[in-house]
Tab-separated table of C-alpha atoms in Angstrom:
chain	number	residue	atom	x	y	z
A	502	MET	CA	-16.641	-59.881	-50.216
A	503	THR	CA	-12.949	-60.588	-50.465
A	504	ARG	CA	-10.893	-59.786	-47.312
A	505	ARG	CA	-7.924	-57.681	-48.089
A	506	ARG	CA	-4.595	-58.755	-46.690
A	507	PRO	CA	-2.339	-56.064	-45.199
A	508	SER	CA	0.392	-54.872	-47.426
A	509	ARG	CA	3.968	-55.747	-46.683
A	510	GLN	CA	4.622	-52.166	-45.603
A	511	ALA	CA	1.678	-52.211	-43.174
A	512	SER	CA	2.933	-55.527	-41.760
A	513	ARG	CA	6.337	-54.031	-41.148
A	514	VAL	CA	4.794	-51.016	-39.375
A	515	LEU	CA	2.633	-53.284	-37.219
A	516	ALA	CA	5.592	-55.444	-36.328
A	517	ALA	CA	7.578	-52.348	-35.430
A	518	LEU	CA	4.782	-51.083	-33.225
A	519	LEU	CA	4.425	-54.424	-31.500
A	520	GLY	CA	8.159	-54.549	-31.059
A	521	CYS	CA	8.172	-51.110	-29.478
A	522	CYS	CA	5.401	-52.099	-27.122
A	523	ALA	CA	7.222	-55.295	-26.169
A	524	THR	CA	10.435	-53.392	-25.629
A	525	ALA	CA	8.686	-50.803	-23.502
A	526	ALA	CA	7.024	-53.517	-21.460
A	527	MET	CA	10.345	-55.254	-20.944
A	528	THR	CA	11.995	-51.959	-20.009
A	529	GLY	CA	9.256	-51.222	-17.472
A	530	ALA	CA	9.606	-54.668	-15.961
A	531	ALA	CA	13.345	-54.240	-15.735
A	532	ALA	CA	12.914	-50.837	-14.080
A	533	ALA	CA	10.464	-52.312	-11.594
A	534	LYS	CA	13.025	-54.964	-10.687
A	535	ALA	CA	16.090	-52.727	-10.553
A	536	PRO	CA	18.897	-54.182	-8.446
A	537	PRO	CA	19.085	-52.817	-4.868
A	538	THR	CA	21.600	-50.127	-4.027
A	539	ALA	CA	24.618	-50.902	-1.840
A	540	ALA	CA	22.904	-49.246	1.133
A	541	GLU	CA	19.750	-51.316	0.595
A	542	SER	CA	21.818	-54.490	0.328
A	543	ARG	CA	23.604	-53.702	3.597
A	544	ALA	CA	20.274	-52.983	5.288
A	545	GLU	CA	18.907	-56.349	4.146
A	546	MET	CA	22.037	-58.127	5.351
A	547	LEU	CA	21.815	-56.435	8.741
A	548	LYS	CA	18.251	-57.653	9.167
A	549	LYS	CA	19.592	-61.200	9.042
A	550	LEU	CA	22.138	-60.597	11.837
A	551	SER	CA	21.474	-61.323	15.487
A	552	PRO	CA	21.697	-58.410	17.989
A	553	ALA	CA	25.042	-59.791	19.150
A	554	GLN	CA	26.377	-59.804	15.595
A	555	VAL	CA	25.122	-56.247	15.017
A	556	MET	CA	26.919	-55.158	18.198
A	557	GLU	CA	30.096	-56.864	17.008
A	558	ALA	CA	29.857	-55.081	13.659
A	559	GLY	CA	29.337	-51.777	15.477
A	560	ASP	CA	32.352	-52.429	17.700
A	561	HIS	CA	34.466	-53.098	14.626
A	562	ALA	CA	33.330	-49.811	13.057
A	563	ALA	CA	34.052	-47.923	16.293
A	564	ARG	CA	37.549	-49.421	16.558
A	565	SER	CA	38.143	-48.332	12.961
A	566	GLY	CA	37.113	-44.782	13.837
A	567	ASP	CA	33.917	-44.906	11.770
A	568	PHE	CA	31.749	-43.598	14.606
A	569	GLU	CA	28.816	-42.613	12.395
A	570	ARG	CA	28.454	-46.151	11.058
A	571	ALA	CA	28.956	-47.575	14.561
A	572	ILE	CA	26.069	-45.486	15.918
A	573	THR	CA	23.897	-46.547	12.976
A	574	LEU	CA	24.618	-50.194	13.719
A	575	TYR	CA	24.038	-49.819	17.449
A	576	ASN	CA	20.729	-48.069	16.771
A	577	GLN	CA	19.726	-50.940	14.494
A	578	GLY	CA	20.526	-53.337	17.325
A	579	ILE	CA	18.435	-51.247	19.716
A	580	GLU	CA	15.477	-51.367	17.334
A	581	ALA	CA	15.683	-55.155	17.340
A	582	GLU	CA	16.525	-55.705	20.999
A	583	PRO	CA	17.330	-52.682	23.219
A	584	SER	CA	19.985	-53.206	25.882
A	585	ALA	CA	22.157	-51.279	28.315
A	586	ASP	CA	25.316	-52.371	26.510
A	587	LEU	CA	24.180	-50.912	23.180
A	588	TRP	CA	23.114	-47.611	24.746
A	589	TYR	CA	26.413	-47.406	26.650
A	590	ARG	CA	28.361	-47.796	23.418
A	591	ILE	CA	26.412	-44.950	21.814
A	592	ALA	CA	27.001	-42.772	24.887
A	593	TRP	CA	30.725	-43.553	24.843
A	594	ILE	CA	31.002	-42.427	21.214
A	595	TYR	CA	29.079	-39.212	21.837
A	596	ALA	CA	31.335	-38.453	24.803
A	597	ARG	CA	34.463	-38.980	22.700
A	598	LEU	CA	33.026	-36.667	20.031
A	599	GLY	CA	32.438	-33.968	22.644
A	600	LYS	CA	28.646	-34.181	22.313
A	601	LYS	CA	28.039	-34.059	26.050
A	602	GLN	CA	24.271	-33.684	26.100
A	603	GLN	CA	23.761	-36.594	23.698
A	604	ALA	CA	26.203	-38.617	25.792
A	605	ALA	CA	24.335	-37.801	29.001
A	606	ASP	CA	21.025	-38.767	27.396
A	607	ALA	CA	22.456	-42.070	26.156
A	608	TYR	CA	24.007	-42.830	29.578
A	609	GLY	CA	20.557	-42.183	31.031
A	610	MET	CA	19.072	-44.716	28.619
A	611	THR	CA	21.784	-47.174	29.644
A	612	LEU	CA	20.652	-46.863	33.249
A	613	LYS	CA	17.034	-47.324	32.196
A	614	TYR	CA	17.919	-50.866	31.137
A	615	ASP	CA	20.471	-51.496	33.898
A	616	GLU	CA	20.318	-49.143	36.871
A	617	LYS	CA	23.512	-50.652	38.313
A	618	HIS	CA	25.634	-50.218	35.172
A	619	ALA	CA	28.795	-49.025	36.959
A	620	MET	CA	30.537	-47.556	33.916
A	621	ALA	CA	27.486	-45.507	32.905
A	622	LEU	CA	27.033	-44.305	36.484
A	623	GLU	CA	30.683	-43.250	36.616
A	624	GLU	CA	30.702	-41.454	33.272
A	625	LEU	CA	27.432	-39.665	34.008
A	626	GLY	CA	28.702	-38.628	37.435
A	627	LEU	CA	31.902	-37.216	35.960
A	628	LEU	CA	29.895	-35.318	33.337
A	629	TYR	CA	27.755	-33.704	36.038
A	630	ILE	CA	30.838	-32.675	38.011
A	631	GLU	CA	32.382	-31.217	34.871
A	632	ASN	CA	29.187	-29.174	34.445
A	633	LYS	CA	29.507	-27.861	38.047
A	634	ARG	CA	26.657	-30.025	39.326
A	635	ARG	CA	28.744	-31.598	42.061
A	636	GLU	CA	25.996	-32.894	44.296
A	637	THR	CA	24.262	-34.742	41.462
A	638	GLY	CA	27.622	-35.997	40.205
A	639	ALA	CA	28.559	-37.294	43.644
A	640	THR	CA	25.272	-39.217	43.822
A	641	TYR	CA	26.018	-41.054	40.587
A	642	LEU	CA	29.653	-41.706	41.564
A	643	THR	CA	28.570	-43.118	44.905
A	644	ARG	CA	26.192	-45.458	43.102
A	645	ALA	CA	29.044	-46.439	40.769
A	646	VAL	CA	31.363	-47.545	43.605
A	647	GLU	CA	28.477	-49.324	45.309
A	648	SER	CA	27.890	-51.269	42.109
A	649	ASP	CA	31.592	-51.843	41.470
A	650	PRO	CA	34.053	-50.975	44.280
A	651	ALA	CA	36.942	-51.120	41.774
A	652	ARG	CA	35.813	-47.955	39.902
A	653	TRP	CA	38.950	-46.010	40.804
A	654	ARG	CA	38.017	-42.907	38.804
A	655	SER	CA	34.822	-42.609	40.838
A	656	HIS	CA	36.758	-43.005	44.090
A	657	ASN	CA	39.304	-40.432	42.951
A	658	ALA	CA	36.611	-37.877	42.064
A	659	LEU	CA	34.725	-38.492	45.306
A	660	ALA	CA	37.966	-38.004	47.224
A	661	VAL	CA	38.600	-34.662	45.533
A	662	LEU	CA	35.068	-33.555	46.413
A	663	ALA	CA	35.564	-34.660	50.023
A	664	ASP	CA	38.890	-32.838	50.338
A	665	THR	CA	37.296	-29.703	48.881
A	666	ALA	CA	34.573	-29.941	51.528
A	667	GLY	CA	37.202	-30.414	54.266
A	668	ASP	CA	36.201	-34.028	54.907
A	669	HIS	CA	39.721	-35.421	54.701
A	670	ALA	CA	38.916	-38.711	56.441
A	671	THR	CA	36.375	-39.561	53.743
A	672	ALA	CA	38.826	-38.421	51.068
A	673	VAL	CA	41.547	-40.698	52.446
A	674	GLY	CA	39.135	-43.636	52.361
A	675	HIS	CA	38.304	-43.047	48.708
A	676	TYR	CA	41.941	-42.525	47.723
A	677	GLN	CA	42.881	-45.758	49.471
A	678	ALA	CA	40.124	-47.574	47.576
A	679	ALA	CA	41.354	-46.067	44.297
A	680	LEU	CA	44.899	-47.173	45.098
A	681	ALA	CA	43.719	-50.682	45.987
A	682	ALA	CA	41.962	-50.900	42.617
A	683	ARG	CA	44.999	-49.607	40.712
A	684	PRO	CA	48.144	-50.098	42.839
A	685	GLU	CA	51.610	-48.982	41.843
A	686	SER	CA	50.342	-45.598	40.668
A	687	ALA	CA	52.416	-42.489	41.372
A	688	MET	CA	49.411	-40.284	40.731
A	689	ARG	CA	47.184	-42.033	43.257
A	690	LEU	CA	49.978	-42.234	45.850
A	691	ASN	CA	50.499	-38.492	45.465
A	692	ASN	CA	46.754	-37.829	45.764
A	693	LEU	CA	46.518	-39.872	48.947
A	694	GLY	CA	49.598	-38.127	50.324
A	695	TYR	CA	48.100	-34.708	49.629
A	696	SER	CA	44.903	-35.644	51.452
A	697	HIS	CA	46.988	-36.608	54.502
A	698	TYR	CA	48.870	-33.317	54.117
A	699	LEU	CA	45.586	-31.373	54.205
A	700	ALA	CA	44.561	-33.326	57.290
A	701	GLY	CA	47.853	-32.415	58.996
A	702	ASN	CA	49.363	-35.931	58.836
A	703	MET	CA	52.797	-34.782	57.661
A	704	ASP	CA	54.698	-38.011	58.257
A	705	GLU	CA	52.159	-40.119	56.337
A	706	ALA	CA	52.078	-37.550	53.550
A	707	GLU	CA	55.878	-37.563	53.242
A	708	LYS	CA	55.974	-41.354	53.102
A	709	LEU	CA	53.416	-41.458	50.312
A	710	TYR	CA	55.162	-38.715	48.311
A	711	GLN	CA	58.412	-40.679	48.596
A	712	GLN	CA	56.685	-43.839	47.336
A	713	ALA	CA	55.287	-41.889	44.387
A	714	LEU	CA	58.745	-40.528	43.525
A	715	VAL	CA	60.312	-43.991	43.754
A	716	LEU	CA	57.811	-45.198	41.166
A	717	GLU	CA	58.140	-42.069	39.047
A	718	PRO	CA	61.084	-39.832	39.972
A	719	GLY	CA	60.007	-37.122	37.557
A	720	ASN	CA	56.442	-36.876	38.837
A	721	ARG	CA	55.956	-33.111	39.017
A	722	PRO	CA	52.891	-32.957	41.341
A	723	ALA	CA	54.613	-35.243	43.861
A	724	ARG	CA	57.781	-33.103	43.823
A	725	ILE	CA	55.819	-29.886	44.273
A	726	ASN	CA	53.807	-31.372	47.120
A	727	MET	CA	56.967	-32.676	48.775
A	728	GLY	CA	58.424	-29.171	48.508
A	729	LEU	CA	55.317	-27.670	50.101
A	730	LEU	CA	55.602	-30.181	52.936
A	731	HIS	CA	59.255	-29.229	53.571
A	732	ALA	CA	58.332	-25.548	53.475
A	733	ARG	CA	55.524	-26.085	55.979
A	734	ARG	CA	58.035	-27.710	58.294
A	735	GLY	CA	60.401	-24.795	57.844
A	736	ASN	CA	62.940	-26.758	55.794
A	737	TYR	CA	63.171	-24.140	53.058
A	738	ALA	CA	66.464	-25.314	51.597
A	739	GLN	CA	65.044	-28.786	51.059
A	740	ALA	CA	61.860	-27.291	49.678
A	741	VAL	CA	63.807	-25.267	47.099
A	742	GLU	CA	65.943	-28.282	46.199
A	743	VAL	CA	62.994	-30.608	45.651
A	744	MET	CA	60.807	-28.098	43.857
A	745	GLY	CA	63.714	-26.889	41.715
A	746	THR	CA	63.721	-30.235	39.919
A	747	ALA	CA	59.959	-30.275	39.389
């Protein structure tokens, strides 16, 4: 029996079908190997960075104001190698964004990895005081100055708490420590002077107010406090003169 050869038309149809199949196969292969998106490329690049390099990239994003990307980068660093420094950076951003609970949680994680992290202790203490939890706040601030005696904001807050409680001697000690950490400050000189004023040490208070006004003649709190001191002494004309320029 003679084998029939396919007609030219049938050959063309077969070739077309095979071509379609080949094209479809090629298209499927191409789809399977689609190039990664920009986000996927960045993710792959980040995997190749060391934790220190990820932190540096996060710091750059934070300085640029891109806080969302900074937090993403810091979290990636934490996944690879958690540290107090990375958690503190996340907490700092949340605090600046006004997300106080997230900030407090992140400061807590900072202390999990470094219980003597002075900056985290200070910020957490100030947050508690802001939320009217003074006793808890004071505990954290005390730990902050024990870890780093130069934390002047902690000393200043502890001094205010002490003055409020009538413990002016303790307040003076904290204000002096704050001033030693940041000398040449009209604000801290005025604060220390006011603590002496509350304790009844008028001469010391006056001296400190004068020092504050030498550094910053227009310092309004120092002028008002100087006026109150003159009024307490009965020097009303001087009080009016000093306070009139405040």
